[in-house]
CSV table of C-alpha atoms and ligand atoms in Angstrom, one decimal:
chain,number,residue,atom,x,y,z
A,1,UNK,CA,-12.1,-8.3,26.6
A,2,UNK,CA,-8.7,-7.5,27.5
A,3,UNK,CA,-8.0,-4.5,29.9
A,4,UNK,CA,-4.9,-4.1,27.9
A,5,UNK,CA,-2.7,-0.3,28.1
A,6,UNK,CA,-0.4,-1.5,24.9
A,7,UNK,CA,-1.9,-0.3,21.5
A,8,UNK,CA,-2.8,-2.5,18.9
A,9,UNK,CA,-2.2,-2.4,15.1
A,10,UNK,CA,-3.5,-4.3,12.6
A,11,UNK,CA,-1.7,-4.3,9.3
A,12,UNK,CA,-3.2,-5.9,6.4
A,13,UNK,CA,-0.3,-8.2,4.0
A,14,UNK,CA,2.5,-9.0,6.1
A,15,UNK,CA,3.8,-12.1,4.4
A,16,UNK,CA,6.3,-9.9,3.0
A,17,UNK,CA,7.3,-6.3,1.9
A,18,UNK,CA,6.4,-3.2,4.4
A,19,UNK,CA,4.0,-5.1,5.8
A,20,UNK,CA,5.9,-7.6,7.3
A,21,UNK,CA,8.5,-5.1,8.1
A,22,UNK,CA,6.2,-2.9,9.5
A,23,UNK,CA,5.0,-5.5,12.0
A,24,UNK,CA,7.9,-6.4,12.8
A,25,UNK,CA,9.4,-2.5,13.7
A,26,UNK,CA,5.7,-1.9,15.5
A,27,UNK,CA,6.4,-4.4,17.5
A,28,UNK,CA,9.9,-3.4,18.1
A,29,UNK,CA,8.7,0.5,18.9
A,30,UNK,CA,6.1,-1.8,21.7
A,31,UNK,CA,2.8,-2.2,19.9
A,32,UNK,CA,0.5,-5.3,19.5
A,33,UNK,CA,0.4,-6.0,16.0
A,34,UNK,CA,-2.3,-8.2,14.7
A,35,UNK,CA,-0.6,-9.0,11.2
A,36,UNK,CA,-2.5,-10.4,8.5
A,37,UNK,CA,-2.6,-12.1,5.4
A,38,UNK,CA,-4.7,-14.0,2.9
A,39,UNK,CA,-2.4,-17.6,3.3
A,40,UNK,CA,-1.3,-18.1,6.0
A,41,UNK,CA,1.2,-20.9,4.9
A,42,UNK,CA,3.0,-17.7,4.1
A,43,UNK,CA,3.8,-16.9,7.5
A,44,UNK,CA,7.0,-18.5,7.6
A,45,UNK,CA,9.0,-15.3,6.6
A,46,UNK,CA,7.3,-13.3,9.2
A,47,UNK,CA,7.3,-15.7,12.0
A,48,UNK,CA,11.8,-15.8,11.6
A,49,UNK,CA,12.1,-12.1,11.0
A,50,UNK,CA,9.9,-11.9,14.7
A,51,UNK,CA,12.0,-14.6,16.1
A,52,UNK,CA,15.0,-12.7,14.6
A,53,UNK,CA,14.2,-10.1,15.9
A,54,UNK,CA,12.5,-10.9,19.3
A,55,UNK,CA,9.9,-9.9,18.8
A,56,UNK,CA,7.8,-13.1,18.5
A,57,UNK,CA,5.7,-12.7,21.6
A,58,UNK,CA,4.0,-9.1,20.2
A,59,UNK,CA,3.2,-10.1,16.5
A,60,UNK,CA,0.0,-12.1,16.2
A,61,UNK,CA,-0.7,-13.6,12.8
A,62,UNK,CA,-4.4,-13.9,11.3
A,63,UNK,CA,-5.9,-14.9,8.1
A,64,UNK,CA,-7.3,-11.5,5.9
A,65,UNK,CA,-8.5,-11.4,2.5
A,66,UNK,CA,-9.2,-7.6,2.2
A,67,UNK,CA,-11.4,-8.0,-0.8
A,68,UNK,CA,-13.5,-10.6,1.2
A,69,UNK,CA,-15.8,-7.7,2.2
A,70,UNK,CA,-18.3,-10.3,3.7
A,71,UNK,CA,-16.0,-11.5,6.2
A,72,UNK,CA,-14.0,-8.1,6.9
A,73,UNK,CA,-16.7,-6.9,10.2
A,74,UNK,CA,-16.4,-10.2,11.8
A,75,UNK,CA,-12.4,-10.3,11.6
A,76,UNK,CA,-12.1,-6.5,13.0
A,77,UNK,CA,-15.2,-7.7,16.2
A,78,UNK,CA,-12.6,-10.9,16.8
A,79,UNK,CA,-9.9,-8.3,17.3
A,80,UNK,CA,-11.7,-5.8,19.6
A,81,UNK,CA,-13.0,-9.2,21.0
A,82,UNK,CA,-9.6,-10.2,22.0
A,83,UNK,CA,-7.6,-7.2,22.6
A,84,UNK,CA,-10.0,-4.6,23.3
A,85,UNK,CA,-8.9,-2.1,20.8
A,86,UNK,CA,-7.6,-0.8,17.3
A,87,UNK,CA,-5.0,2.0,17.5
A,88,UNK,CA,-3.7,1.6,13.9
A,89,UNK,CA,-5.1,0.6,11.0
A,90,UNK,CA,-2.1,-0.4,8.1
A,91,UNK,CA,-3.9,-0.4,5.0
A,92,UNK,CA,-0.8,-2.1,3.2
A,93,UNK,CA,-1.3,-5.3,1.2
A,94,UNK,CA,-1.9,-4.6,-2.5
A,95,UNK,CA,-0.3,-5.3,-6.0
A,96,UNK,CA,0.5,-3.3,-9.5
A,97,UNK,CA,-0.9,-5.0,-12.1
A,98,UNK,CA,1.1,-4.2,-15.7
A,99,UNK,CA,0.4,-3.5,-19.3
A,100,UNK,CA,-0.7,-0.7,-21.8
A,101,UNK,CA,-3.5,0.9,-20.7
A,102,UNK,CA,-5.7,-0.4,-24.1
A,103,UNK,CA,-4.3,-3.7,-23.7
A,104,UNK,CA,-5.7,-4.0,-19.8
A,105,UNK,CA,-9.6,-6.0,-19.8
A,106,UNK,CA,-11.9,-4.2,-18.0
A,107,UNK,CA,-12.5,-7.4,-15.2
A,108,UNK,CA,-8.4,-7.0,-14.7
A,109,UNK,CA,-8.7,-3.7,-13.9
A,110,UNK,CA,-11.7,-3.8,-12.2
A,111,UNK,CA,-9.9,-6.7,-9.5
A,112,UNK,CA,-6.6,-4.2,-9.4
A,113,UNK,CA,-9.4,-2.0,-7.8
A,114,UNK,CA,-11.2,-4.5,-6.0
A,115,UNK,CA,-7.8,-4.9,-4.1
A,116,UNK,CA,-5.8,-1.4,-3.6
A,117,UNK,CA,-8.9,0.5,-3.4
A,118,UNK,CA,-12.1,-1.1,-2.5
A,119,UNK,CA,-10.4,-3.4,0.0
A,120,UNK,CA,-9.1,-0.6,2.1
A,121,UNK,CA,-11.9,1.4,2.3
A,122,UNK,CA,-14.3,-1.8,3.2
A,123,UNK,CA,-11.7,-2.3,6.2
A,124,UNK,CA,-11.4,1.2,6.7
A,125,UNK,CA,-14.7,1.1,6.9
A,126,UNK,CA,-15.6,-1.8,9.3
A,127,UNK,CA,-12.3,-0.4,11.7
A,128,UNK,CA,-13.6,3.7,12.1
A,129,UNK,CA,-17.1,2.3,14.2
A,130,UNK,CA,-14.4,0.9,16.9
A,131,UNK,CA,-12.0,4.5,16.9
A,132,UNK,CA,-15.0,6.4,17.1
A,133,UNK,CA,-15.9,4.5,20.1
A,134,UNK,CA,-12.4,5.2,21.3
A,135,UNK,CA,-12.3,8.7,21.3
A,136,UNK,CA,-16.0,9.1,22.6
A,137,UNK,CA,-14.5,7.1,25.5
A,138,UNK,CA,-11.1,8.3,26.2
A,139,UNK,CA,-10.8,11.2,23.8
A,140,UNK,CA,-8.4,9.1,21.2
A,141,UNK,CA,-9.8,7.7,18.0
A,142,UNK,CA,-6.8,5.9,16.4
A,143,UNK,CA,-4.9,6.5,13.1
A,144,UNK,CA,-5.6,5.0,10.0
A,145,UNK,CA,-2.3,4.8,7.8
A,146,UNK,CA,-2.8,4.3,3.5
A,147,UNK,CA,-0.1,3.0,2.1
A,148,UNK,CA,-0.4,4.5,-1.0
A,149,UNK,CA,2.3,5.1,-3.9
A,150,UNK,CA,4.2,7.9,-5.3
A,151,UNK,CA,1.8,6.5,-8.4
A,152,UNK,CA,-1.4,7.5,-6.6
A,153,UNK,CA,0.2,11.3,-6.8
A,154,UNK,CA,1.7,10.8,-10.2
A,155,UNK,CA,1.1,8.3,-13.0
A,156,UNK,CA,3.5,6.5,-15.1
A,157,UNK,CA,3.0,4.8,-18.3
A,158,UNK,CA,2.1,0.6,-18.5
A,159,UNK,CA,0.6,0.9,-15.0
A,160,UNK,CA,-2.4,3.0,-15.6
A,161,UNK,CA,-4.4,0.7,-13.2
A,162,UNK,CA,-2.0,0.4,-10.8
A,163,UNK,CA,-1.6,4.4,-11.1
A,164,UNK,CA,-6.0,4.9,-11.3
A,165,UNK,CA,-6.5,2.9,-8.1
A,166,UNK,CA,-3.9,4.6,-5.7
A,167,UNK,CA,-5.2,7.9,-7.0
A,168,UNK,CA,-8.7,6.8,-6.3
A,169,UNK,CA,-7.3,6.2,-2.4
A,170,UNK,CA,-5.5,8.9,-2.6
A,171,UNK,CA,-8.8,11.0,-2.9
A,172,UNK,CA,-11.0,9.7,-0.7
A,173,UNK,CA,-8.3,9.6,1.7
A,174,UNK,CA,-8.1,13.1,1.5
A,175,UNK,CA,-11.8,13.6,1.9
A,176,UNK,CA,-11.7,10.7,4.7
A,177,UNK,CA,-9.1,12.5,6.7
A,178,UNK,CA,-11.2,15.5,6.9
A,179,UNK,CA,-14.0,13.9,8.3
A,180,UNK,CA,-12.6,12.0,10.6
A,181,UNK,CA,-11.1,15.3,12.3
A,182,UNK,CA,-13.8,15.4,14.2
A,183,UNK,CA,-13.5,11.5,15.4
A,184,UNK,CA,-9.8,11.9,16.6
A,185,UNK,CA,-9.0,9.8,13.8
A,186,UNK,CA,-6.1,10.3,11.9
A,187,UNK,CA,-5.6,9.3,8.3
A,188,UNK,CA,-2.2,9.7,6.8
A,189,UNK,CA,-0.9,8.4,3.0
A,190,UNK,CA,1.9,7.3,2.7
A,191,UNK,CA,3.6,7.6,-1.0
A,192,UNK,CA,6.7,5.0,-1.2
A,193,UNK,CA,8.6,5.4,-4.4
A,194,UNK,CA,10.3,2.4,-5.8
A,195,UNK,CA,11.2,-0.4,-2.0
A,196,UNK,CA,12.4,-3.9,-2.9
A,197,UNK,CA,10.0,-5.9,-2.1
A,198,UNK,CA,8.0,-9.0,-4.0
A,199,UNK,CA,5.8,-6.2,-5.6
A,200,UNK,CA,8.5,-6.5,-8.5
A,201,UNK,CA,8.7,-10.5,-8.5
A,202,UNK,CA,7.2,-12.9,-6.9
A,203,UNK,CA,3.6,-10.9,-6.8
A,204,UNK,CA,4.0,-9.0,-9.9
A,205,UNK,CA,1.1,-9.1,-12.5
A,206,UNK,CA,0.7,-8.3,-16.0
A,207,UNK,CA,-2.6,-8.2,-18.3
A,208,UNK,CA,-3.3,-11.5,-19.6
A,209,UNK,CA,-2.5,-10.3,-23.3
A,210,UNK,CA,0.0,-7.3,-22.8
A,211,UNK,CA,3.0,-9.5,-23.4
A,212,UNK,CA,1.3,-11.6,-26.4
A,213,UNK,CA,1.3,-11.8,-29.5
A,214,UNK,CA,-2.7,-10.4,-29.2
A,215,UNK,CA,-1.1,-7.1,-27.9
A,216,UNK,CA,-0.1,-4.4,-30.9
A,217,UNK,CA,2.0,-3.1,-27.8
A,218,UNK,CA,4.1,-5.9,-27.3
A,219,UNK,CA,7.3,-5.0,-28.2
A,220,UNK,CA,7.0,-2.3,-26.6
A,221,UNK,CA,5.7,-3.6,-23.8
A,222,UNK,CA,8.4,-6.2,-23.4
A,223,UNK,CA,10.9,-3.1,-23.8
A,224,UNK,CA,8.9,-1.6,-21.1
A,225,UNK,CA,9.7,-4.9,-18.6
A,226,UNK,CA,13.0,-5.1,-19.5
A,227,UNK,CA,13.7,-1.2,-18.4
A,228,UNK,CA,11.6,-2.3,-14.8
A,229,UNK,CA,14.3,-5.2,-14.5
A,230,UNK,CA,17.3,-3.2,-15.6
A,231,UNK,CA,17.0,0.5,-14.9
A,232,UNK,CA,14.5,0.4,-11.8
A,233,UNK,CA,17.2,1.3,-8.1
A,234,UNK,CA,15.2,0.0,-5.7
A,235,UNK,CA,15.6,1.1,-2.2
A,236,UNK,CA,15.4,-0.9,1.5
A,237,UNK,CA,12.3,-1.4,2.5
A,238,UNK,CA,12.8,-0.8,6.4
A,239,UNK,CA,12.8,2.9,5.4
A,240,UNK,CA,9.5,2.4,5.0
A,241,UNK,CA,8.8,0.3,7.8
A,242,UNK,CA,10.2,2.9,10.3
A,243,UNK,CA,8.2,6.0,8.7
A,244,UNK,CA,5.4,4.3,9.8
A,245,UNK,CA,6.0,3.4,12.5
A,246,UNK,CA,7.1,6.5,13.8
A,247,UNK,CA,4.0,8.3,11.7
A,248,UNK,CA,1.7,5.4,14.5
A,249,UNK,CA,3.4,7.4,17.1
A,250,UNK,CA,2.7,10.6,16.3
A,251,UNK,CA,-0.3,12.3,18.2
A,252,UNK,CA,-0.9,14.4,15.1
A,253,UNK,CA,0.5,13.8,11.9
A,254,UNK,CA,0.4,15.0,8.4
A,255,UNK,CA,-1.7,13.7,5.7
A,256,UNK,CA,0.9,13.2,3.1
A,257,UNK,CA,4.2,11.6,3.4
A,258,UNK,CA,6.2,11.2,0.3
A,259,UNK,CA,9.5,8.2,0.9
A,260,UNK,CA,12.3,8.0,-1.1
A,261,UNK,CA,14.4,10.3,-3.0
A,262,UNK,CA,13.0,8.6,-6.8
A,263,UNK,CA,9.6,9.6,-5.6
A,264,UNK,CA,10.3,12.8,-4.3
A,265,UNK,CA,12.2,13.6,-7.4
A,266,UNK,CA,9.1,12.4,-9.5
A,267,UNK,CA,6.6,14.9,-7.7
A,268,UNK,CA,8.3,18.0,-8.3
A,269,UNK,CA,10.1,17.0,-11.8
A,270,UNK,CA,6.3,16.4,-12.7
A,271,UNK,CA,4.8,19.8,-11.4
A,272,UNK,CA,8.3,22.1,-12.4
A,273,UNK,CA,8.6,21.0,-15.2
A,274,UNK,CA,6.5,21.9,-18.4
A,275,UNK,CA,4.7,19.0,-19.1
A,276,UNK,CA,5.1,18.5,-22.8
A,277,UNK,CA,9.0,18.1,-21.8
A,278,UNK,CA,8.0,15.6,-18.9
A,279,UNK,CA,6.3,13.6,-20.9
A,280,UNK,CA,8.9,13.5,-23.6
A,281,UNK,CA,11.5,12.6,-20.5
A,282,UNK,CA,9.5,10.5,-19.5
A,283,UNK,CA,8.7,8.1,-22.9
A,284,UNK,CA,11.9,8.1,-22.8
A,285,UNK,CA,13.3,6.7,-20.1
A,286,UNK,CA,10.3,4.0,-20.5
A,287,UNK,CA,11.5,3.1,-23.5
A,288,UNK,CA,7.8,3.0,-25.3
A,289,UNK,CA,8.1,6.2,-27.7
B,12,LIG,N1,7.4,-1.9,-3.1
B,12,LIG,C1,7.0,-0.5,-3.9
B,12,LIG,O1,7.9,-0.4,-4.8
B,12,LIG,C2,5.4,0.0,-3.3
B,12,LIG,C3,6.2,1.4,-3.9
B,12,LIG,C4,4.8,2.1,-3.6
B,12,LIG,C5,3.5,1.8,-2.8
B,12,LIG,N2,3.4,0.3,-2.8
B,12,LIG,C6,2.8,-0.3,-2.0
B,12,LIG,O2,3.4,-1.4,-0.4
B,12,LIG,C7,2.4,-2.0,-0.4
B,12,LIG,C8,2.9,-3.5,-0.1
B,12,LIG,O3,3.2,-3.7,-1.4
B,12,LIG,P1,5.1,-4.2,-1.1
B,12,LIG,O4,5.8,-3.7,-1.6
B,12,LIG,O5,5.4,-4.8,0.2
B,12,LIG,O6,5.2,-5.7,-1.9
B,12,LIG,P2,4.7,-7.0,-1.8
B,12,LIG,O7,5.8,-7.5,-1.5
B,12,LIG,O8,4.3,-7.9,-2.7
B,12,LIG,O9,3.0,-7.6,-0.1
B,12,LIG,C9,1.9,-7.0,-0.5
B,12,LIG,C10,1.2,-8.2,0.2
B,12,LIG,O10,-0.3,-7.7,0.2
B,12,LIG,C11,-1.0,-8.8,0.1
B,12,LIG,N3,-2.4,-8.5,-0.6
B,12,LIG,C12,-2.3,-8.6,-1.7
B,12,LIG,N4,-3.3,-8.6,-2.0
B,12,LIG,C13,-4.4,-9.1,-1.2
B,12,LIG,C14,-5.4,-9.3,-0.4
B,12,LIG,N5,-6.1,-9.1,-1.3
B,12,LIG,N6,-5.6,-9.3,0.9
B,12,LIG,C15,-4.6,-9.3,1.6
B,12,LIG,N7,-3.5,-9.2,1.6
B,12,LIG,C16,-3.2,-9.1,-0.3
B,12,LIG,C17,0.3,-10.0,-0.6
B,12,LIG,O11,-0.4,-11.4,0.2
B,12,LIG,P3,0.4,-12.5,-1.1
B,12,LIG,O12,1.2,-13.0,0.1
B,12,LIG,O13,-0.9,-13.1,-0.4
B,12,LIG,O14,0.6,-12.0,-2.1
B,12,LIG,C18,1.6,-9.5,0.3
B,12,LIG,O15,1.5,-9.9,1.5
B,12,LIG,C19,1.2,-2.2,-1.5
B,12,LIG,O16,0.1,-1.4,-1.1
B,12,LIG,C20,2.3,-1.9,-2.9
B,12,LIG,O17,1.3,-0.9,-3.8
B,12,LIG,C21,5.2,-0.8,-2.9
């Protein structure tokens, strides 16, 4: 076990997007980062970005699939063996399943929850004893930062599975936040709007029948897919990674951080506009009426 004073961050889903940029920004801020990904062969972009930023020394890549639940405790134990502690856990890994609710099969919905909800729950539960012990020894537990989504607060049509998984994460984390206070563990939810990552391209997942002739909604689903491609504006991912890095250094962070203008607009429109007007506007934008 190394007797180091540097802060150790464990981040999931670092092969691209928010996870990758957060690994870089946290290393730039002085954290030693254990950047995990489920396929080590996808480490190229992260390693290149780390070299370009001059922080390769501070980033260590390890394999971790958050749905391999039985392996998580051992993975955490290895990190503690090698680094002595875990100060920050960023639960970032995830994907979005698209398709009308009527067309999504139960196994597809379960798969969405396995990653976006149960994966985060399982890893959090594996890390909590480490932070609990740190708090008992030094008075400082750690930060657990959940990369949720505006879809965790406001549901979108045609991504009911994703919205449901993020709503579950929001509810679970809100309870955990209060439970973990006494342990010196700060639980935080980050709720981004649309940001330019692989989630919209390489990692996009569509229900098996959603766009096929087996779906009674196929024409509307195809129109929606086109709306996502043509109308949706996506922000610079670094805005999210910088925010996460700031939260990780804040000894007294808030519970929630909405990030992106679209997230703020969506959140407040749903709360302030009359529901019937709001839903009409949303269906019109999504071209599904
Ligand atoms: N970008 C947005 O607009 C947006 C908005 C709101 C919230 N978010 C949230 O931000 C988080 C990161 O997404 P992103 O936008 O950065 O997308 P991304 O570029 O597709 O990154 C997702 C990462 O999660 C990894 N992953 C997926 N399943 C995994 C598993 N079972 N175990 C470990 N890693 C797994 C992917 O690994 P592989 O390389 O192996 O696929 C990839 O590294 C997600 O939780 C997403 O819901 C994104």
